[in-house]
Amino acid sequence: MKILKICSIILSTLFVSSFAIASDMKVGFIMVGPLDDHGWNYQHSVGIKAINEAFGDKVETIYQENVPEGPDAERVMTQMVLSGADMIFATSFGHMDPVINVAKKFPDVKFEHATGFKTADNVSTYSARFYEGRSVIGHIAGKVTKSNKIGYVASYPIPEVVRGINSAYLAAKAANPDVEFKVIWIFTWFDPAKEADAAKTLIQQGADVIMQHVDSSAIMTVAEEAGVFAYGQASDMSEFGPNAHLTAIINGWGPYYVKRVKEAMDGTWKGKQETFDGIGDGMVIIGKMSDKIPASVRKEAQDLADSIASGDIHPFTGPINKQDGSPWLADGEEADIGTLLGMNFYVEGIEGDIPQ
Amino acid sequence: MLKIEPRKNRSNFLEVSAPVIAVILTMIFGGFLFLSMGKNPFEAIKLIFWDPIMSPTFSEYSRPQLVIKAAPLILIALGLSFGFRANIWNIGAEGQYIMGALFSGSIGLALYPLDAWFIFPLMILGGIIGGIFWAMIPAILKIKFNTNEILVSLMLVYVAEQILALASISFLRNPEGLGFPGSRDLSKYPSASNPELIANSGIHVGVICSFIAVVFLTYFLTYHRLGFQIKLIGQAPKAAKFSGVNVNYIVIFCLGLSGGLAGIAGMFELTGPAGLINIDFNVGYGFTAIIVAFLGRLHPIGILFAGLLMSLTYVGGELAQFMLSIPAAAIQVFQGMLLFFLLSTDLLVSYKISFNLGINNSNPKSKSE
Amino acid sequence: MDFSDINFSLLIASLIVAATPILLAALGELVAEKSGVLNLGVEGMMIFGAISGFIITIETKNPWLGFLCSSIGGILLASIFAVVTQIFRANQVASGLALTLFGLGFSALLGQSYTGLKPVSFPDMHIPILADIPVIGIILFQHDFIVYFSIFAVFLVYYLFRKSHFGLIIKAVGENHDSAHALGYNVILIRFFTILLGGALAGLGGGYLSLVRVPQWTEGMTAGAGWIALALVVFASWQPFRLLIGAYIFGGITLLQLNLQALGLEINVALLSMSPYLVTIGVLVFMSARRNKNSLEAPKSLGKTFFGL
């Protein structure tokens, strides 16, 4: 062990000063998976780039990939703070309790947690109204489907996912009353082979538009080969399926990240904020629409997106019944945020059950 | 050509220097890996091996963290090492770890929000029972039907993972969690939580427990009759049978011990650092512990050091990742290299290697071309 | 319930495709286990095969070369395992786990600039005349080369252990390495060979995943397929044809589950997902309880290190 010690002492004396970088602020990110997943985590890395472009040398960004949702996250965040980070973005739901725990220990450090529901004086949350985007792609799906069967590959039966299915269904149904949804739950966020299998199954059962709420781009590849349509999830995925790709729901974290970092620098940043932004604020971006969508439908979809953005249309506007036929929203009534955040039921017309 | 003979006396010098050689080899090869990625190899290696222990910025926090991260690895590896010595191969500690957490978690969650002193001890018991229960399946099948325990225990890991997934989205789901998967946070439930023993260090009962287990099992292995029998079975199974060792009893004991310790590790992890049961509650401690057991040469003291070294590569690896933007994958490769070198250099300790150049040797049957 | 949405011949055809990666990997592991080597690094070898094949296919635009290199990738990784366990006599279980860790990391590192690319597609080979038979044609004769190869390999392995002298030697080594050694067989060399063969097949299985089944490269894309392959070998009780059937059952359960869901049926996914493993344990118990049929049991020296004399 002596040799080891001597080596280390030599090393430590040689390279001590290398971490001193002069910047006003240091911002740390933790991601649940690899950065280059072309989905959820990748878009957060786009957000990091936006920070770097906006502030240049004034803000130093650090990140760590593959941080599991548990005690490891707590350690990584603490170490980031110890290394001098003034602000931490934790980008996965399961980082929630670790964020709260670390935030308690470092009241002067600012924390931002994506998709969670716990805040503190120095913790704010942010999430996007992805269901607004789902409404737009649901409308397109209703219009372009020939078989009237739309496949949906879903991850876990959590409110976020259920909300997306309902929103997409309502819009598709409004666009095309004959439309039918086929939902497969695969109980994982990321398993390319399983996602591909699920997509193939849906295609074999006649679906000609596939939607997904799982993270990899496998479904797009499968759709391209089978000659059906699909949508990009979190990122534009047209490189995986130039013909299949109708459009994408892109997570636009950049503007929010830049805004919050700026507020932190100016001293106007506040905790206990619960941001829940949609198309209107640029947090949900409808990607480039494919030429495969008829021009009239493209226009309708754009109009729908614009109306949602301006607040004229809410994707969940009554009359809407629950799956069992019991009334949920009366005519003209808009869904309240509490019900949306805890949504655990299908709306009327969707077949099958949410697994429990 | 190459001749390998068991050493009569394990060399003490080599026993200590072999792991050092392995670490140095890893530093060299790993250094080239980091260099090839355009990172300063000295800085990266310093961040991994030195900073968590000695740097003024991190060490105060990282030192206890090293022990916390090592604790479940040590506990599980300790249990496994006894079986491994007796050629009983439990490789399903991951499943036993999950079941320990599920059993204890179910108890805690069922009694929520009752405030009583007996809940935590009851949960510890639940953890032990859960782990033992899962380990007894391969044990009993081995005794009754001579079924291969390696394979049964491995299969049971997959089954346990599915039960965990089921539990976290259905019967153990937090009713106030807005429908998200995962149970209540037990670390916030005073009667069931496994609190810090030293303020701000994060050190919990499980850490202390793993140290006690090291001491106790060292004693047990050296002085207890059962410890002797386990060693005997491993080294000379026939002699063991003749001398009246009840092999079935040893199978039950070894699998029970490893299952119980894995279960208790799951329980401490659940009530302490992790806090809640969720789909990805298990992060592979049960499998990593197998490596730790071998790195520690199946000896409790060795396992203690191996667990700490393993934990150092995690904690230090994280530092290297975000300080130098080294991808997580590179750290994984680095860990893999370290393991290969450590496992390989073990040969130096237990065996004497000599080259002879075609001169007729004493054993006519050994063809090694 | 309307089952007319399910096209059963397409379902069976796609389960054959879905099962091919695990079939190949499991077949390789079967040969290795027969010689007494338990290599838990299948997952690592598969994913390394996946990235090796993918990189070569992207660079050369030739999927055939890609498959060749995915095999070579598997062999490279397996050779680390072989050196560590056979020359340095390290424990197989620990080394296999380390190999998985290493393979996952190394493949991710190599693949960093290869995400988001699309490999040249690998054509199906419609077998003349046979492919046109209704139903059976779709199920059996409209696949790609690797699917046919995987089935052919099953026959080959069957032949190896049933008919060939070399197969007997492998089995002898796996049953009792000391007596095999005493008979003059080079245990180490034979195990080296089976480990590398296992690597080649696991790598090919991984390549099939990244080049045909998904087809793209994503970090960690095997997502546990290697572990399923390990279970499959046991399920098949080391018999090549049972392995073939087992692979289709394992693949079939997943696909059937997806199909039923798409029909709107409520099913217990967790229960269904754990069923193959429970059945595997059942098979194991059944096999070991019937002591008279020795050939159906695990090789006696499985996982044990041969130290030579």
mmCIF file with all atom_site columns, C-alpha atoms in Angstrom, chain B residues 57-221:
data_model
loop_
_atom_site.group_PDB
_atom_site.id
_atom_site.type_symbol
_atom_site.label_atom_id
_atom_site.label_alt_id
_atom_site.label_comp_id
_atom_site.label_asym_id
_atom_site.label_entity_id
_atom_site.label_seq_id
_atom_site.pdbx_PDB_ins_code
_atom_site.Cartn_x
_atom_site.Cartn_y
_atom_site.Cartn_z
_atom_site.occupancy
_atom_site.B_iso_or_equiv
_atom_site.pdbx_formal_charge
_atom_site.auth_seq_id
_atom_site.auth_comp_id
_atom_site.auth_asym_id
_atom_site.auth_atom_id
_atom_site.pdbx_PDB_model_num
ATOM 1   C CA . THR B 1 57  ? -12.937 19.764  -0.867  1.00 0.00 ? 57  THR B CA 1
ATOM 2   C CA . PHE B 1 58  ? -14.543 16.359  -0.967  1.00 0.00 ? 58  PHE B CA 1
ATOM 3   C CA . SER B 1 59  ? -13.050 14.084  1.643   1.00 0.00 ? 59  SER B CA 1
ATOM 4   C CA . GLU B 1 60  ? -15.064 15.238  4.612   1.00 0.00 ? 60  GLU B CA 1
ATOM 5   C CA . TYR B 1 61  ? -18.215 14.188  2.801   1.00 0.00 ? 61  TYR B CA 1
ATOM 6   C CA . SER B 1 62  ? -16.799 11.346  0.722   1.00 0.00 ? 62  SER B CA 1
ATOM 7   C CA . ARG B 1 63  ? -15.095 9.386   3.476   1.00 0.00 ? 63  ARG B CA 1
ATOM 8   C CA . PRO B 1 64  ? -18.313 8.395   5.233   1.00 0.00 ? 64  PRO B CA 1
ATOM 9   C CA . GLN B 1 65  ? -19.936 7.954   1.814   1.00 0.00 ? 65  GLN B CA 1
ATOM 10  C CA . LEU B 1 66  ? -17.315 5.382   0.903   1.00 0.00 ? 66  LEU B CA 1
ATOM 11  C CA . VAL B 1 67  ? -18.287 3.364   3.933   1.00 0.00 ? 67  VAL B CA 1
ATOM 12  C CA . ILE B 1 68  ? -22.000 3.768   3.282   1.00 0.00 ? 68  ILE B CA 1
ATOM 13  C CA . LYS B 1 69  ? -21.705 2.636   -0.305  1.00 0.00 ? 69  LYS B CA 1
ATOM 14  C CA . ALA B 1 70  ? -19.481 -0.242  0.760   1.00 0.00 ? 70  ALA B CA 1
ATOM 15  C CA . ALA B 1 71  ? -21.723 -1.441  3.598   1.00 0.00 ? 71  ALA B CA 1
ATOM 16  C CA . PRO B 1 72  ? -24.296 -3.431  1.586   1.00 0.00 ? 72  PRO B CA 1
ATOM 17  C CA . LEU B 1 73  ? -21.531 -4.839  -0.629  1.00 0.00 ? 73  LEU B CA 1
ATOM 18  C CA . ILE B 1 74  ? -19.605 -6.023  2.420   1.00 0.00 ? 74  ILE B CA 1
ATOM 19  C CA . LEU B 1 75  ? -22.644 -7.483  4.154   1.00 0.00 ? 75  LEU B CA 1
ATOM 20  C CA . ILE B 1 76  ? -23.722 -9.460  1.111   1.00 0.00 ? 76  ILE B CA 1
ATOM 21  C CA . ALA B 1 77  ? -20.214 -10.544 0.168   1.00 0.00 ? 77  ALA B CA 1
ATOM 22  C CA . LEU B 1 78  ? -19.560 -11.798 3.700   1.00 0.00 ? 78  LEU B CA 1
ATOM 23  C CA . GLY B 1 79  ? -22.523 -14.117 3.525   1.00 0.00 ? 79  GLY B CA 1
ATOM 24  C CA . LEU B 1 80  ? -21.658 -15.326 0.048   1.00 0.00 ? 80  LEU B CA 1
ATOM 25  C CA . SER B 1 81  ? -18.045 -16.045 0.939   1.00 0.00 ? 81  SER B CA 1
ATOM 26  C CA . PHE B 1 82  ? -18.987 -18.825 3.348   1.00 0.00 ? 82  PHE B CA 1
ATOM 27  C CA . GLY B 1 83  ? -20.952 -20.656 0.723   1.00 0.00 ? 83  GLY B CA 1
ATOM 28  C CA . PHE B 1 84  ? -18.240 -20.088 -1.873  1.00 0.00 ? 84  PHE B CA 1
ATOM 29  C CA . ARG B 1 85  ? -15.687 -21.653 0.454   1.00 0.00 ? 85  ARG B CA 1
ATOM 30  C CA . ALA B 1 86  ? -17.855 -24.755 0.724   1.00 0.00 ? 86  ALA B CA 1
ATOM 31  C CA . ASN B 1 87  ? -18.539 -24.818 -3.037  1.00 0.00 ? 87  ASN B CA 1
ATOM 32  C CA . ILE B 1 88  ? -22.100 -23.688 -2.554  1.00 0.00 ? 88  ILE B CA 1
ATOM 33  C CA . TRP B 1 89  ? -22.764 -21.103 -5.212  1.00 0.00 ? 89  TRP B CA 1
ATOM 34  C CA . ASN B 1 90  ? -25.424 -18.631 -4.356  1.00 0.00 ? 90  ASN B CA 1
ATOM 35  C CA . ILE B 1 91  ? -25.353 -16.098 -7.164  1.00 0.00 ? 91  ILE B CA 1
ATOM 36  C CA . GLY B 1 92  ? -28.849 -14.870 -6.476  1.00 0.00 ? 92  GLY B CA 1
ATOM 37  C CA . ALA B 1 93  ? -28.026 -12.464 -3.672  1.00 0.00 ? 93  ALA B CA 1
ATOM 38  C CA . GLU B 1 94  ? -29.592 -9.706  -5.763  1.00 0.00 ? 94  GLU B CA 1
ATOM 39  C CA . GLY B 1 95  ? -32.937 -11.450 -5.459  1.00 0.00 ? 95  GLY B CA 1
ATOM 40  C CA . GLN B 1 96  ? -32.497 -12.069 -1.738  1.00 0.00 ? 96  GLN B CA 1
ATOM 41  C CA . TYR B 1 97  ? -31.587 -8.412  -1.314  1.00 0.00 ? 97  TYR B CA 1
ATOM 42  C CA . ILE B 1 98  ? -34.805 -7.404  -3.074  1.00 0.00 ? 98  ILE B CA 1
ATOM 43  C CA . MET B 1 99  ? -36.917 -9.813  -1.030  1.00 0.00 ? 99  MET B CA 1
ATOM 44  C CA . GLY B 1 100 ? -35.387 -8.572  2.205   1.00 0.00 ? 100 GLY B CA 1
ATOM 45  C CA . ALA B 1 101 ? -36.343 -5.044  1.261   1.00 0.00 ? 101 ALA B CA 1
ATOM 46  C CA . LEU B 1 102 ? -39.825 -6.096  0.163   1.00 0.00 ? 102 LEU B CA 1
ATOM 47  C CA . PHE B 1 103 ? -40.564 -8.045  3.331   1.00 0.00 ? 103 PHE B CA 1
ATOM 48  C CA . SER B 1 104 ? -39.313 -5.359  5.664   1.00 0.00 ? 104 SER B CA 1
ATOM 49  C CA . GLY B 1 105 ? -40.894 -2.645  3.551   1.00 0.00 ? 105 GLY B CA 1
ATOM 50  C CA . SER B 1 106 ? -44.258 -4.383  3.611   1.00 0.00 ? 106 SER B CA 1
ATOM 51  C CA . ILE B 1 107 ? -44.129 -4.575  7.384   1.00 0.00 ? 107 ILE B CA 1
ATOM 52  C CA . GLY B 1 108 ? -43.216 -0.927  7.729   1.00 0.00 ? 108 GLY B CA 1
ATOM 53  C CA . LEU B 1 109 ? -45.832 0.210   5.232   1.00 0.00 ? 109 LEU B CA 1
ATOM 54  C CA . ALA B 1 110 ? -48.546 -1.968  6.737   1.00 0.00 ? 110 ALA B CA 1
ATOM 55  C CA . LEU B 1 111 ? -47.995 -0.394  10.146  1.00 0.00 ? 111 LEU B CA 1
ATOM 56  C CA . TYR B 1 112 ? -47.819 3.174   8.803   1.00 0.00 ? 112 TYR B CA 1
ATOM 57  C CA . PRO B 1 113 ? -48.355 5.615   10.502  1.00 0.00 ? 113 PRO B CA 1
ATOM 58  C CA . LEU B 1 114 ? -48.236 3.795   13.825  1.00 0.00 ? 114 LEU B CA 1
ATOM 59  C CA . ASP B 1 115 ? -45.550 5.165   16.100  1.00 0.00 ? 115 ASP B CA 1
ATOM 60  C CA . ALA B 1 116 ? -43.943 2.377   18.086  1.00 0.00 ? 116 ALA B CA 1
ATOM 61  C CA . TRP B 1 117 ? -40.469 1.251   19.076  1.00 0.00 ? 117 TRP B CA 1
ATOM 62  C CA . PHE B 1 118 ? -40.898 -2.310  17.884  1.00 0.00 ? 118 PHE B CA 1
ATOM 63  C CA . ILE B 1 119 ? -41.444 -1.478  14.229  1.00 0.00 ? 119 ILE B CA 1
ATOM 64  C CA . PHE B 1 120 ? -37.808 -1.080  13.257  1.00 0.00 ? 120 PHE B CA 1
ATOM 65  C CA . PRO B 1 121 ? -36.624 -4.308  14.941  1.00 0.00 ? 121 PRO B CA 1
ATOM 66  C CA . LEU B 1 122 ? -39.604 -6.084  13.410  1.00 0.00 ? 122 LEU B CA 1
ATOM 67  C CA . MET B 1 123 ? -38.563 -4.801  9.994   1.00 0.00 ? 123 MET B CA 1
ATOM 68  C CA . ILE B 1 124 ? -35.008 -6.018  10.513  1.00 0.00 ? 124 ILE B CA 1
ATOM 69  C CA . LEU B 1 125 ? -36.462 -9.404  11.308  1.00 0.00 ? 125 LEU B CA 1
ATOM 70  C CA . GLY B 1 126 ? -38.632 -9.148  8.209   1.00 0.00 ? 126 GLY B CA 1
ATOM 71  C CA . GLY B 1 127 ? -35.590 -8.354  6.094   1.00 0.00 ? 127 GLY B CA 1
ATOM 72  C CA . ILE B 1 128 ? -33.723 -11.359 7.410   1.00 0.00 ? 128 ILE B CA 1
ATOM 73  C CA . ILE B 1 129 ? -36.702 -13.634 6.909   1.00 0.00 ? 129 ILE B CA 1
ATOM 74  C CA . GLY B 1 130 ? -37.317 -12.323 3.400   1.00 0.00 ? 130 GLY B CA 1
ATOM 75  C CA . GLY B 1 131 ? -33.729 -12.965 2.382   1.00 0.00 ? 131 GLY B CA 1
ATOM 76  C CA . ILE B 1 132 ? -33.587 -16.381 4.016   1.00 0.00 ? 132 ILE B CA 1
ATOM 77  C CA . PHE B 1 133 ? -36.913 -17.371 2.505   1.00 0.00 ? 133 PHE B CA 1
ATOM 78  C CA . TRP B 1 134 ? -35.646 -16.596 -0.994  1.00 0.00 ? 134 TRP B CA 1
ATOM 79  C CA . ALA B 1 135 ? -32.358 -18.405 -0.347  1.00 0.00 ? 135 ALA B CA 1
ATOM 80  C CA . MET B 1 136 ? -34.069 -21.457 1.087   1.00 0.00 ? 136 MET B CA 1
ATOM 81  C CA . ILE B 1 137 ? -35.706 -22.225 -2.237  1.00 0.00 ? 137 ILE B CA 1
ATOM 82  C CA . PRO B 1 138 ? -32.404 -23.188 -3.934  1.00 0.00 ? 138 PRO B CA 1
ATOM 83  C CA . ALA B 1 139 ? -31.183 -24.740 -0.664  1.00 0.00 ? 139 ALA B CA 1
ATOM 84  C CA . ILE B 1 140 ? -34.119 -27.079 -0.288  1.00 0.00 ? 140 ILE B CA 1
ATOM 85  C CA . LEU B 1 141 ? -34.176 -27.926 -3.976  1.00 0.00 ? 141 LEU B CA 1
ATOM 86  C CA . LYS B 1 142 ? -30.489 -28.759 -3.775  1.00 0.00 ? 142 LYS B CA 1
ATOM 87  C CA . ILE B 1 143 ? -30.950 -31.033 -0.796  1.00 0.00 ? 143 ILE B CA 1
ATOM 88  C CA . LYS B 1 144 ? -34.105 -32.725 -2.022  1.00 0.00 ? 144 LYS B CA 1
ATOM 89  C CA . PHE B 1 145 ? -33.396 -33.040 -5.715  1.00 0.00 ? 145 PHE B CA 1
ATOM 90  C CA . ASN B 1 146 ? -29.733 -32.131 -6.074  1.00 0.00 ? 146 ASN B CA 1
ATOM 91  C CA . THR B 1 147 ? -30.792 -29.209 -8.247  1.00 0.00 ? 147 THR B CA 1
ATOM 92  C CA . ASN B 1 148 ? -28.014 -26.852 -9.273  1.00 0.00 ? 148 ASN B CA 1
ATOM 93  C CA . GLU B 1 149 ? -28.177 -23.903 -6.875  1.00 0.00 ? 149 GLU B CA 1
ATOM 94  C CA . ILE B 1 150 ? -26.254 -21.540 -9.184  1.00 0.00 ? 150 ILE B CA 1
ATOM 95  C CA . LEU B 1 151 ? -29.020 -21.674 -11.721 1.00 0.00 ? 151 LEU B CA 1
ATOM 96  C CA . VAL B 1 152 ? -31.990 -21.694 -9.354  1.00 0.00 ? 152 VAL B CA 1
ATOM 97  C CA . SER B 1 153 ? -30.696 -18.736 -7.378  1.00 0.00 ? 153 SER B CA 1
ATOM 98  C CA . LEU B 1 154 ? -30.041 -16.833 -10.617 1.00 0.00 ? 154 LEU B CA 1
ATOM 99  C CA . MET B 1 155 ? -33.555 -17.534 -11.938 1.00 0.00 ? 155 MET B CA 1
ATOM 100 C CA . LEU B 1 156 ? -34.998 -16.307 -8.661  1.00 0.00 ? 156 LEU B CA 1
ATOM 101 C CA . VAL B 1 157 ? -33.347 -12.936 -9.208  1.00 0.00 ? 157 VAL B CA 1
ATOM 102 C CA . TYR B 1 158 ? -35.535 -12.378 -12.268 1.00 0.00 ? 158 TYR B CA 1
ATOM 103 C CA . VAL B 1 159 ? -38.601 -13.489 -10.370 1.00 0.00 ? 159 VAL B CA 1
ATOM 104 C CA . ALA B 1 160 ? -37.768 -11.146 -7.486  1.00 0.00 ? 160 ALA B CA 1
ATOM 105 C CA . GLU B 1 161 ? -37.287 -8.257  -9.914  1.00 0.00 ? 161 GLU B CA 1
ATOM 106 C CA . GLN B 1 162 ? -40.744 -8.843  -11.357 1.00 0.00 ? 162 GLN B CA 1
ATOM 107 C CA . ILE B 1 163 ? -42.268 -8.986  -7.876  1.00 0.00 ? 163 ILE B CA 1
ATOM 108 C CA . LEU B 1 164 ? -40.505 -5.723  -7.068  1.00 0.00 ? 164 LEU B CA 1
ATOM 109 C CA . ALA B 1 165 ? -41.933 -4.105  -10.200 1.00 0.00 ? 165 ALA B CA 1
ATOM 110 C CA . LEU B 1 166 ? -45.387 -5.396  -9.350  1.00 0.00 ? 166 LEU B CA 1
ATOM 111 C CA . ALA B 1 167 ? -45.119 -4.183  -5.753  1.00 0.00 ? 167 ALA B CA 1
ATOM 112 C CA . SER B 1 168 ? -44.028 -0.697  -6.668  1.00 0.00 ? 168 SER B CA 1
ATOM 113 C CA . ILE B 1 169 ? -46.876 -0.120  -9.074  1.00 0.00 ? 169 ILE B CA 1
ATOM 114 C CA . SER B 1 170 ? -49.555 -1.905  -7.103  1.00 0.00 ? 170 SER B CA 1
ATOM 115 C CA . PHE B 1 171 ? -49.700 -3.118  -3.538  1.00 0.00 ? 171 PHE B CA 1
ATOM 116 C CA . LEU B 1 172 ? -46.883 -1.045  -2.050  1.00 0.00 ? 172 LEU B CA 1
ATOM 117 C CA . ARG B 1 173 ? -47.546 2.079   -4.087  1.00 0.00 ? 173 ARG B CA 1
ATOM 118 C CA . ASN B 1 174 ? -47.672 5.302   -2.150  1.00 0.00 ? 174 ASN B CA 1
ATOM 119 C CA . PRO B 1 175 ? -51.350 6.317   -1.990  1.00 0.00 ? 175 PRO B CA 1
ATOM 120 C CA . GLU B 1 176 ? -50.256 9.949   -1.810  1.00 0.00 ? 176 GLU B CA 1
ATOM 121 C CA . GLY B 1 177 ? -47.740 9.673   -4.647  1.00 0.00 ? 177 GLY B CA 1
ATOM 122 C CA . LEU B 1 178 ? -50.069 10.998  -7.363  1.00 0.00 ? 178 LEU B CA 1
ATOM 123 C CA . GLY B 1 179 ? -50.099 7.621   -9.038  1.00 0.00 ? 179 GLY B CA 1
ATOM 124 C CA . PHE B 1 180 ? -46.366 7.482   -9.625  1.00 0.00 ? 180 PHE B CA 1
ATOM 125 C CA . PRO B 1 181 ? -44.702 4.127   -9.030  1.00 0.00 ? 181 PRO B CA 1
ATOM 126 C CA . GLY B 1 182 ? -42.915 3.728   -5.714  1.00 0.00 ? 182 GLY B CA 1
ATOM 127 C CA . SER B 1 183 ? -43.820 3.369   -2.071  1.00 0.00 ? 183 SER B CA 1
ATOM 128 C CA . ARG B 1 184 ? -43.964 5.879   0.749   1.00 0.00 ? 184 ARG B CA 1
ATOM 129 C CA . ASP B 1 185 ? -40.638 7.248   1.851   1.00 0.00 ? 185 ASP B CA 1
ATOM 130 C CA . LEU B 1 186 ? -39.791 5.086   4.852   1.00 0.00 ? 186 LEU B CA 1
ATOM 131 C CA . SER B 1 187 ? -36.843 7.263   5.782   1.00 0.00 ? 187 SER B CA 1
ATOM 132 C CA . LYS B 1 188 ? -39.405 9.975   6.606   1.00 0.00 ? 188 LYS B CA 1
ATOM 133 C CA . TYR B 1 189 ? -41.399 7.623   8.849   1.00 0.00 ? 189 TYR B CA 1
ATOM 134 C CA . PRO B 1 190 ? -39.597 7.846   12.199  1.00 0.00 ? 190 PRO B CA 1
ATOM 135 C CA . SER B 1 191 ? -40.561 4.429   13.543  1.00 0.00 ? 191 SER B CA 1
ATOM 136 C CA . ALA B 1 192 ? -39.329 2.684   10.438  1.00 0.00 ? 192 ALA B CA 1
ATOM 137 C CA . SER B 1 193 ? -36.392 4.811   9.431   1.00 0.00 ? 193 SER B CA 1
ATOM 138 C CA . ASN B 1 194 ? -32.782 3.975   9.755   1.00 0.00 ? 194 ASN B CA 1
ATOM 139 C CA . PRO B 1 195 ? -31.430 7.297   10.918  1.00 0.00 ? 195 PRO B CA 1
ATOM 140 C CA . GLU B 1 196 ? -27.976 8.818   10.784  1.00 0.00 ? 196 GLU B CA 1
ATOM 141 C CA . LEU B 1 197 ? -25.909 7.871   13.779  1.00 0.00 ? 197 LEU B CA 1
ATOM 142 C CA . ILE B 1 198 ? -23.381 10.655  13.374  1.00 0.00 ? 198 ILE B CA 1
ATOM 143 C CA . ALA B 1 199 ? -24.846 13.963  12.300  1.00 0.00 ? 199 ALA B CA 1
ATOM 144 C CA . ASN B 1 200 ? -24.336 14.844  8.627   1.00 0.00 ? 200 ASN B CA 1
ATOM 145 C CA . SER B 1 201 ? -22.259 11.788  7.914   1.00 0.00 ? 201 SER B CA 1
ATOM 146 C CA . GLY B 1 202 ? -25.086 9.608   6.685   1.00 0.00 ? 202 GLY B CA 1
ATOM 147 C CA . ILE B 1 203 ? -23.606 6.692   8.621   1.00 0.00 ? 203 ILE B CA 1
ATOM 148 C CA . HIS B 1 204 ? -26.490 4.426   9.603   1.00 0.00 ? 204 HIS B CA 1
ATOM 149 C CA . VAL B 1 205 ? -27.074 1.244   11.592  1.00 0.00 ? 205 VAL B CA 1
ATOM 150 C CA . GLY B 1 206 ? -26.371 -0.883  8.546   1.00 0.00 ? 206 GLY B CA 1
ATOM 151 C CA . VAL B 1 207 ? -22.820 0.420   8.319   1.00 0.00 ? 207 VAL B CA 1
ATOM 152 C CA . ILE B 1 208 ? -22.137 -0.469  11.930  1.00 0.00 ? 208 ILE B CA 1
ATOM 153 C CA . CYS B 1 209 ? -23.787 -3.818  11.355  1.00 0.00 ? 209 CYS B CA 1
ATOM 154 C CA . SER B 1 210 ? -21.501 -4.634  8.458   1.00 0.00 ? 210 SER B CA 1
ATOM 155 C CA . PHE B 1 211 ? -18.433 -3.896  10.572  1.00 0.00 ? 211 PHE B CA 1
ATOM 156 C CA . ILE B 1 212 ? -19.744 -6.044  13.397  1.00 0.00 ? 212 ILE B CA 1
ATOM 157 C CA . ALA B 1 213 ? -20.407 -8.789  10.876  1.00 0.00 ? 213 ALA B CA 1
ATOM 158 C CA . VAL B 1 214 ? -16.811 -8.619  9.658   1.00 0.00 ? 214 VAL B CA 1
ATOM 159 C CA . VAL B 1 215 ? -15.455 -9.071  13.176  1.00 0.00 ? 215 VAL B CA 1
ATOM 160 C CA . PHE B 1 216 ? -17.930 -11.724 14.150  1.00 0.00 ? 216 PHE B CA 1
ATOM 161 C CA . LEU B 1 217 ? -17.523 -13.776 10.997  1.00 0.00 ? 217 LEU B CA 1
ATOM 162 C CA . THR B 1 218 ? -13.735 -13.580 11.163  1.00 0.00 ? 218 THR B CA 1
ATOM 163 C CA . TYR B 1 219 ? -13.969 -15.096 14.597  1.00 0.00 ? 219 TYR B CA 1
ATOM 164 C CA . PHE B 1 220 ? -16.516 -17.625 13.427  1.00 0.00 ? 220 PHE B CA 1
ATOM 165 C CA . LEU B 1 221 ? -14.461 -18.737 10.460  1.00 0.00 ? 221 LEU B CA 1
#
